[in-house]
Coordinates of C-alpha atoms in Angstrom, one line a residue:
M1 CA 55.8 -45.5 -18.4
T2 CA 59.0 -47.3 -19.3
K3 CA 60.8 -44.2 -20.8
D4 CA 63.7 -41.9 -20.3
M5 CA 63.1 -40.4 -16.8
T6 CA 65.7 -37.6 -17.3
T7 CA 63.7 -35.7 -19.9
G8 CA 61.0 -33.1 -19.2
S9 CA 60.2 -31.4 -16.0
S10 CA 61.5 -33.2 -12.9
L11 CA 58.4 -32.0 -11.0
K12 CA 56.1 -33.5 -13.7
I13 CA 58.0 -36.8 -13.6
I14 CA 57.7 -37.0 -9.8
L15 CA 54.0 -36.3 -10.0
L16 CA 53.3 -38.8 -12.8
F17 CA 55.4 -41.4 -11.0
S18 CA 54.2 -40.8 -7.5
I19 CA 50.4 -40.4 -8.0
P20 CA 49.9 -44.1 -8.7
V21 CA 52.0 -45.0 -5.6
L22 CA 50.0 -42.5 -3.4
L23 CA 46.7 -44.0 -4.7
G24 CA 48.0 -47.5 -4.0
N25 CA 49.0 -46.5 -0.4
L26 CA 45.6 -44.9 0.1
F27 CA 43.8 -47.9 -1.2
Q28 CA 45.9 -50.2 1.0
Q29 CA 45.0 -48.1 4.1
F30 CA 41.4 -48.2 3.1
Y31 CA 41.6 -52.0 2.8
N32 CA 43.3 -52.3 6.2
M33 CA 40.5 -50.2 7.8
V34 CA 37.8 -52.3 6.2
D35 CA 39.6 -55.5 7.2
T36 CA 39.8 -54.2 10.8
I37 CA 36.1 -53.3 10.8
I38 CA 35.2 -56.8 9.6
V39 CA 37.4 -58.6 12.1
G40 CA 36.2 -56.4 15.0
R41 CA 32.5 -56.6 14.1
Y42 CA 32.2 -60.3 13.4
L43 CA 34.9 -61.8 15.5
G44 CA 35.0 -59.5 18.5
E45 CA 37.4 -57.3 20.4
D46 CA 39.7 -60.2 21.4
A47 CA 40.1 -61.2 17.7
L48 CA 40.8 -57.6 16.7
A49 CA 43.5 -57.3 19.5
A50 CA 45.0 -60.6 18.4
V51 CA 45.4 -59.5 14.7
G52 CA 46.7 -56.1 15.9
S53 CA 49.3 -57.7 18.2
T54 CA 51.0 -59.3 15.2
G55 CA 51.8 -56.0 13.6
C56 CA 55.4 -55.5 14.8
I57 CA 56.4 -59.1 13.9
M58 CA 54.9 -58.7 10.4
V59 CA 56.7 -55.4 9.8
L60 CA 60.0 -57.1 10.9
V61 CA 59.6 -60.0 8.5
L62 CA 58.3 -58.0 5.6
G63 CA 61.3 -55.7 6.0
F64 CA 63.2 -58.4 4.1
A65 CA 60.8 -58.1 1.2
T66 CA 61.2 -54.3 1.2
G67 CA 64.9 -54.6 1.3
I68 CA 65.2 -57.0 -1.6
A69 CA 62.7 -55.0 -3.6
Q70 CA 64.6 -51.7 -3.1
G71 CA 68.0 -53.3 -3.6
F72 CA 66.9 -54.8 -7.0
G73 CA 65.0 -51.5 -7.8
V74 CA 68.3 -49.5 -7.5
M75 CA 70.2 -52.1 -9.6
I76 CA 67.5 -52.3 -12.2
S77 CA 67.2 -48.5 -12.4
H78 CA 71.0 -48.2 -12.8
A79 CA 71.0 -50.7 -15.6
F80 CA 68.0 -49.1 -17.2
G81 CA 69.6 -45.6 -17.0
A82 CA 72.8 -46.9 -18.5
K83 CA 70.8 -48.6 -21.3
D84 CA 72.4 -52.0 -20.5
F85 CA 69.3 -54.1 -21.3
R86 CA 71.2 -57.4 -21.2
L87 CA 72.1 -56.7 -17.6
L88 CA 68.6 -55.4 -16.9
K89 CA 67.0 -58.7 -18.0
H90 CA 69.6 -60.6 -15.9
Y91 CA 68.7 -58.6 -12.8
V92 CA 65.0 -59.1 -13.3
A93 CA 65.3 -62.9 -13.5
L94 CA 67.8 -63.0 -10.7
S95 CA 65.4 -61.1 -8.4
L96 CA 62.7 -63.7 -8.6
I97 CA 65.2 -66.6 -8.0
L98 CA 66.6 -64.9 -4.9
T99 CA 63.2 -64.0 -3.6
V100 CA 62.1 -67.6 -3.6
I101 CA 65.4 -68.7 -1.9
V102 CA 65.1 -66.0 0.9
S103 CA 61.4 -66.8 1.3
A104 CA 62.1 -70.4 1.9
I105 CA 64.8 -69.6 4.5
L106 CA 62.4 -67.2 6.3
T107 CA 59.3 -69.4 6.3
I108 CA 60.4 -72.4 8.3
P109 CA 61.8 -70.7 11.4
T110 CA 59.0 -68.1 11.5
V111 CA 56.2 -70.6 11.3
A112 CA 57.9 -72.9 13.9
A113 CA 58.7 -70.1 16.3
S114 CA 55.6 -67.9 15.8
R115 CA 54.3 -68.5 19.3
L116 CA 57.7 -67.6 20.9
F117 CA 57.7 -64.3 18.9
L118 CA 54.3 -63.5 20.3
V119 CA 55.3 -64.3 23.8
W120 CA 58.4 -62.1 23.4
M121 CA 56.1 -59.3 22.3
H122 CA 54.1 -59.6 25.6
T123 CA 50.9 -60.8 23.8
P124 CA 48.2 -61.3 26.5
D125 CA 47.3 -64.9 27.2
N126 CA 43.7 -64.5 26.3
I127 CA 44.5 -63.7 22.7
L128 CA 47.7 -65.7 22.3
S129 CA 46.1 -68.7 20.5
M130 CA 44.2 -66.5 18.1
A131 CA 47.2 -64.4 17.3
D132 CA 49.3 -67.5 16.7
A133 CA 46.7 -69.0 14.3
Y134 CA 46.7 -65.8 12.3
I135 CA 50.4 -65.3 12.1
K136 CA 51.2 -68.9 11.2
V137 CA 49.1 -68.6 8.0
I138 CA 50.7 -65.2 7.2
F139 CA 54.2 -66.5 7.7
A140 CA 53.4 -69.6 5.5
G141 CA 52.6 -67.2 2.7
I142 CA 55.8 -65.0 3.0
I143 CA 56.9 -66.1 -0.5
L144 CA 53.8 -64.6 -2.1
T145 CA 54.1 -61.3 -0.3
M146 CA 57.8 -61.1 -1.2
L147 CA 57.1 -62.0 -4.9
Y148 CA 54.6 -59.2 -5.2
N149 CA 56.8 -56.6 -3.5
V150 CA 59.8 -57.5 -5.6
S151 CA 57.8 -57.7 -8.9
A152 CA 56.3 -54.3 -8.1
G153 CA 59.7 -52.9 -7.3
I154 CA 61.0 -54.2 -10.7
L155 CA 58.2 -52.4 -12.6
R156 CA 58.8 -49.2 -10.7
G157 CA 62.5 -49.5 -11.4
I158 CA 61.8 -49.2 -15.1
G159 CA 59.4 -46.4 -14.7
D160 CA 56.1 -48.2 -14.5
S161 CA 54.2 -47.3 -11.3
K162 CA 50.7 -47.8 -12.7
T163 CA 50.7 -51.6 -13.2
P164 CA 51.5 -52.4 -9.5
L165 CA 48.6 -50.1 -8.5
Y166 CA 46.1 -52.0 -10.7
F167 CA 47.2 -55.3 -9.1
L168 CA 47.1 -53.9 -5.6
I169 CA 43.5 -52.6 -6.1
F170 CA 42.4 -55.9 -7.5
S171 CA 44.0 -58.0 -4.7
S172 CA 42.6 -55.6 -2.0
I173 CA 39.0 -56.0 -3.3
L174 CA 39.5 -59.7 -3.5
N175 CA 40.8 -59.7 0.1
V176 CA 37.6 -57.9 1.4
V177 CA 35.4 -60.4 -0.5
L178 CA 37.3 -63.4 0.9
D179 CA 37.3 -61.9 4.4
L180 CA 33.6 -61.9 4.4
L181 CA 33.5 -65.5 3.0
F182 CA 36.0 -67.0 5.4
I183 CA 34.9 -65.1 8.5
I184 CA 31.1 -64.9 8.1
V185 CA 30.2 -67.9 5.9
L186 CA 32.9 -70.4 6.7
K187 CA 33.4 -69.3 10.4
A188 CA 37.2 -69.7 10.1
G189 CA 38.0 -67.1 12.8
T190 CA 41.3 -65.1 12.7
A191 CA 42.9 -67.8 10.6
G192 CA 40.2 -67.0 8.0
A193 CA 41.3 -63.4 7.8
A194 CA 44.9 -64.6 7.2
Y195 CA 43.7 -67.0 4.5
A196 CA 41.9 -64.1 2.7
T197 CA 45.2 -62.1 2.8
I198 CA 47.3 -65.0 1.5
I199 CA 44.9 -65.8 -1.4
G200 CA 44.9 -62.1 -2.4
Q201 CA 48.7 -62.2 -2.4
I202 CA 48.7 -65.4 -4.5
V203 CA 46.7 -63.6 -7.2
A204 CA 48.7 -60.4 -7.1
A205 CA 52.1 -62.2 -7.0
T206 CA 51.1 -64.5 -9.9
I207 CA 49.9 -61.8 -12.2
T208 CA 52.7 -59.4 -11.4
A209 CA 55.5 -61.9 -11.7
S210 CA 54.0 -63.7 -14.8
G211 CA 56.0 -61.6 -17.3
F212 CA 59.4 -62.6 -15.8
K213 CA 60.2 -66.1 -17.0
K214 CA 63.8 -66.8 -18.0
P215 CA 65.9 -67.7 -14.9
P216 CA 69.6 -66.7 -14.7
C217 CA 72.5 -69.0 -14.1
L218 CA 72.2 -70.0 -10.4
A219 CA 76.0 -69.5 -10.0
D220 CA 75.3 -65.8 -10.3
V221 CA 72.9 -65.7 -7.4
R222 CA 75.6 -65.6 -4.7
H223 CA 77.6 -62.9 -6.6
F224 CA 74.7 -60.5 -7.0
A225 CA 72.9 -61.3 -3.7
K226 CA 75.7 -59.4 -1.8
R227 CA 75.3 -56.3 -3.9
I228 CA 71.5 -56.4 -3.6
Y229 CA 71.7 -56.5 0.2
Q230 CA 74.3 -53.8 0.3
L231 CA 71.7 -51.6 -1.4
G232 CA 68.6 -53.0 0.3
Y233 CA 69.8 -53.6 3.9
P234 CA 69.0 -50.0 5.0
S235 CA 65.3 -50.7 4.4
I236 CA 65.5 -54.0 6.3
F237 CA 67.4 -52.4 9.1
M238 CA 64.9 -49.6 9.3
Q239 CA 62.0 -52.1 9.7
M240 CA 64.0 -54.0 12.4
L241 CA 64.6 -50.7 14.3
Y242 CA 60.8 -49.9 14.1
T243 CA 60.0 -53.1 15.9
V244 CA 62.7 -52.5 18.5
Y245 CA 61.8 -49.0 19.4
I246 CA 58.1 -49.6 19.5
V247 CA 58.7 -52.4 22.1
I248 CA 61.0 -50.2 24.2
L249 CA 58.6 -47.2 24.1
N250 CA 55.7 -49.4 25.1
I251 CA 57.8 -50.7 28.1
I252 CA 58.5 -47.1 29.2
L253 CA 54.9 -46.0 28.8
A254 CA 53.6 -49.1 30.6
G255 CA 55.3 -47.6 33.7
F256 CA 52.7 -44.8 33.6
S257 CA 49.5 -46.6 32.5
D258 CA 47.9 -48.8 29.9
A259 CA 46.2 -45.8 28.5
A260 CA 49.6 -44.2 27.6
V261 CA 50.5 -47.4 25.7
T262 CA 47.1 -47.2 23.9
V263 CA 47.8 -43.6 22.9
L264 CA 51.1 -44.5 21.3
G265 CA 49.4 -47.3 19.3
L266 CA 46.6 -44.9 18.2
Y267 CA 49.2 -42.4 17.2
Y268 CA 50.8 -44.8 14.8
K269 CA 47.4 -45.8 13.4
V270 CA 46.4 -42.2 12.8
Q271 CA 49.9 -41.1 11.6
S272 CA 49.9 -43.7 8.9
F273 CA 47.2 -41.8 7.0
F274 CA 49.0 -38.5 7.1
F275 CA 52.4 -40.1 6.2
I276 CA 50.9 -41.7 3.1
P277 CA 52.2 -38.9 0.7
L278 CA 55.6 -39.0 2.3
S279 CA 55.8 -42.8 2.1
G280 CA 54.7 -42.6 -1.5
L281 CA 57.5 -40.1 -2.3
Q282 CA 60.0 -42.3 -0.6
T283 CA 59.0 -45.2 -2.8
C284 CA 58.9 -43.4 -6.1
I285 CA 62.0 -41.2 -5.9
V286 CA 64.3 -44.3 -5.3
P287 CA 64.1 -45.4 -9.0
L288 CA 64.0 -41.8 -10.3
L289 CA 67.2 -40.9 -8.4
S290 CA 68.9 -44.2 -9.3
Y291 CA 68.1 -43.9 -13.0
T292 CA 69.1 -40.2 -13.1
Y293 CA 72.3 -40.8 -11.1
A294 CA 73.3 -43.7 -13.4
K295 CA 73.0 -41.3 -16.4
G296 CA 75.3 -38.7 -14.7
E297 CA 72.5 -36.1 -14.4
Y298 CA 73.6 -34.9 -11.0
Q299 CA 71.9 -31.5 -11.2
R300 CA 68.6 -33.2 -12.0
C301 CA 69.1 -35.4 -8.9
K302 CA 69.3 -32.2 -6.9
H303 CA 66.1 -30.9 -8.6
I304 CA 64.3 -34.2 -7.8
M305 CA 65.3 -33.9 -4.1
T306 CA 64.2 -30.2 -3.9
N307 CA 60.9 -30.8 -5.5
S308 CA 60.2 -33.9 -3.4
V309 CA 61.0 -32.0 -0.1
I310 CA 58.7 -29.1 -1.2
M311 CA 55.9 -31.5 -2.1
A312 CA 56.3 -33.5 1.2
V313 CA 56.3 -30.4 3.3
S314 CA 53.1 -29.2 1.6
F315 CA 51.4 -32.5 2.4
M316 CA 52.7 -32.7 5.9
L317 CA 51.4 -29.2 6.8
F318 CA 47.9 -30.7 6.6
G319 CA 48.9 -33.3 9.2
V320 CA 50.3 -30.6 11.5
L321 CA 47.1 -28.6 11.3
C322 CA 45.0 -31.7 12.1
F323 CA 47.2 -32.8 15.0
E324 CA 47.2 -29.3 16.5
F325 CA 43.6 -28.3 16.1
I326 CA 41.5 -31.6 16.1
P327 CA 43.5 -34.1 18.2
T328 CA 40.5 -35.2 20.2
Q329 CA 38.4 -35.9 17.1
L330 CA 41.2 -38.0 15.6
L331 CA 41.5 -40.0 18.7
G332 CA 37.7 -40.3 19.0
I333 CA 37.6 -42.3 15.7
F334 CA 39.1 -45.3 17.7
S335 CA 38.5 -44.6 21.4
T336 CA 36.0 -42.8 23.6
E337 CA 37.9 -43.6 26.9
A338 CA 38.3 -40.3 28.8
T339 CA 41.9 -41.1 30.0
V340 CA 43.0 -42.0 26.5
L341 CA 41.5 -38.8 25.1
S342 CA 43.1 -36.7 27.8
I343 CA 46.6 -38.1 27.4
G344 CA 46.3 -38.3 23.6
E345 CA 45.3 -34.7 23.1
N346 CA 48.5 -33.5 24.7
A347 CA 50.6 -36.1 23.0
F348 CA 49.2 -35.4 19.5
R349 CA 49.7 -31.7 19.8
I350 CA 53.4 -32.2 20.8
I351 CA 54.1 -34.9 18.3
G352 CA 52.5 -32.9 15.5
I353 CA 55.4 -30.5 15.7
S354 CA 57.7 -33.2 14.4
F355 CA 55.9 -33.7 11.0
I356 CA 57.8 -30.9 9.2
P357 CA 61.4 -31.8 10.3
A358 CA 60.4 -35.5 9.7
V359 CA 60.3 -34.7 5.9
F360 CA 64.1 -34.4 5.6
S361 CA 64.9 -37.0 8.2
L362 CA 63.0 -39.6 6.1
I363 CA 63.8 -38.5 2.6
S364 CA 67.5 -38.0 3.0
P365 CA 68.2 -41.7 3.8
V366 CA 66.3 -42.6 0.7
F367 CA 68.5 -40.3 -1.4
F368 CA 71.7 -42.1 -0.2
Q369 CA 70.2 -45.5 -0.7
A370 CA 69.1 -44.6 -4.2
I371 CA 72.6 -43.6 -5.3
G372 CA 74.1 -46.8 -3.7
S373 CA 75.6 -45.2 -0.6
S374 CA 74.1 -47.3 2.2
G375 CA 76.3 -46.1 5.0
P376 CA 74.8 -42.6 5.5
S377 CA 71.3 -44.1 5.1
V378 CA 71.8 -46.6 8.0
L379 CA 73.5 -43.9 10.1
L380 CA 70.4 -41.6 9.7
S381 CA 68.0 -44.4 10.6
L382 CA 70.1 -45.3 13.7
T383 CA 70.2 -41.6 14.7
R384 CA 66.5 -41.1 14.3
Q385 CA 65.2 -44.2 16.1
I386 CA 68.0 -45.5 18.4
F387 CA 70.5 -42.7 19.2
C388 CA 67.8 -40.0 19.6
L389 CA 64.3 -41.1 20.1
I390 CA 64.7 -43.9 22.7
P391 CA 67.2 -42.2 25.0
I392 CA 65.5 -38.9 24.9
F393 CA 62.1 -40.5 25.5
W394 CA 63.6 -42.4 28.5
V395 CA 65.2 -39.3 30.0
L396 CA 62.1 -37.2 29.6
S397 CA 60.0 -39.9 31.2
F398 CA 61.6 -39.0 34.6
M399 CA 60.1 -35.5 34.2
G400 CA 56.6 -36.9 33.6
L401 CA 54.4 -38.5 30.9
E402 CA 53.5 -35.2 29.4
Y403 CA 57.1 -34.5 28.6
T404 CA 58.0 -37.8 27.0
W405 CA 56.3 -36.9 23.7
F406 CA 58.8 -34.1 23.1
A407 CA 61.2 -36.8 22.2
F408 CA 59.5 -37.1 18.7
P409 CA 60.1 -33.5 17.5
I410 CA 63.6 -33.5 19.1
A411 CA 64.6 -36.7 17.3
E412 CA 63.3 -35.5 13.9
I413 CA 65.1 -32.1 14.2
V414 CA 68.4 -33.7 15.1
T415 CA 68.1 -36.4 12.4
G416 CA 66.9 -33.9 9.8
S417 CA 69.9 -31.6 10.5
V418 CA 72.4 -34.5 10.2
G419 CA 70.7 -35.6 7.0
W420 CA 70.9 -32.1 5.6
L421 CA 74.6 -31.8 6.4
L422 CA 75.4 -35.2 4.8
Y423 CA 73.3 -34.3 1.7
R424 CA 75.1 -30.9 1.3
R425 CA 78.5 -32.7 1.7
K426 CA 77.5 -35.2 -1.0
L427 CA 76.5 -32.4 -3.4
K428 CA 79.9 -30.8 -3.1

């Protein structure tokens, strides 16, 4: 769909562009679930806990891939919108060169210090070795993950959201097959699960990046790298903040019970399914807004934002209803422990209130990033996760565990309000 994204109904463009992204996110979640089932059934609970314990570290490292992908996506969409195809080709080639350089810089320290990272994350001793074996292989393949993310971001930047979906589906199916091969047949343990992931990424990255061949002048890398990170660092920063606040909230909840920590982990596992539409909209409106903004179609930018918010609210209402009326059933998918269900039922009903205000607190930073204004995007991320959620959660913890969960809706309401004010100011 490499075409003029400022023609036709903005709602239709959003739907055509976002549906492949939403399907890709759903398929990714489905693969993650199947992968979890395979690891848990054939390797046991300790192996499942070991793989799960690496999640925050992987999010932190992969934030760099997301940042580069979105930084290039904005620049490519700007060049595409301005019809500067010479600059567009230059950006595409440059993106792959910079991805390789950043990957090499990240790989060595992360592989060498993987055990230290896991210890810092308070990984239990009985699963530390398995977690380390898994994360070392994943870190060694950082370059493949980053190449796929950047290549997919390039394609979305020029209006093609379908091709990355095809490659994602193919690599996910391959991952499942390889999981069964390495874990059941070859008895490779948690490292086998990592090998399956990396081989899937090799295939996806190779196919996706195969069309981008001509490298730019290496002297240009330094010049454009600064601009890329100016546009992409909000995403990197957001991923870093995610790791920080999850660790801090776990420390606070550990003061109450292990079950409270488990509830928080289950919340993020369940929440990921309901936030798929919102995450997909965040991904797809970046190139749409960037392209439209570069062409000077400012009224259409407003229409894209309005339609995106309306669509996101519609999707999130389903999540609110589920969290309010069937919280025990949602928790029961993963746990049958009475204490977890009791704490989680109250927590889910309170946190569910936050889903509607979360729409604007998550979409407004994307708007500012898409138009090249990183400052407000970072401010909103800091407001949501650091200035509001952590201190409010900590203060409410003195009143009791049942009150801590109110930090989520309060943080979303405050951030959404600040985002709305900044957005209205930008429109003027």
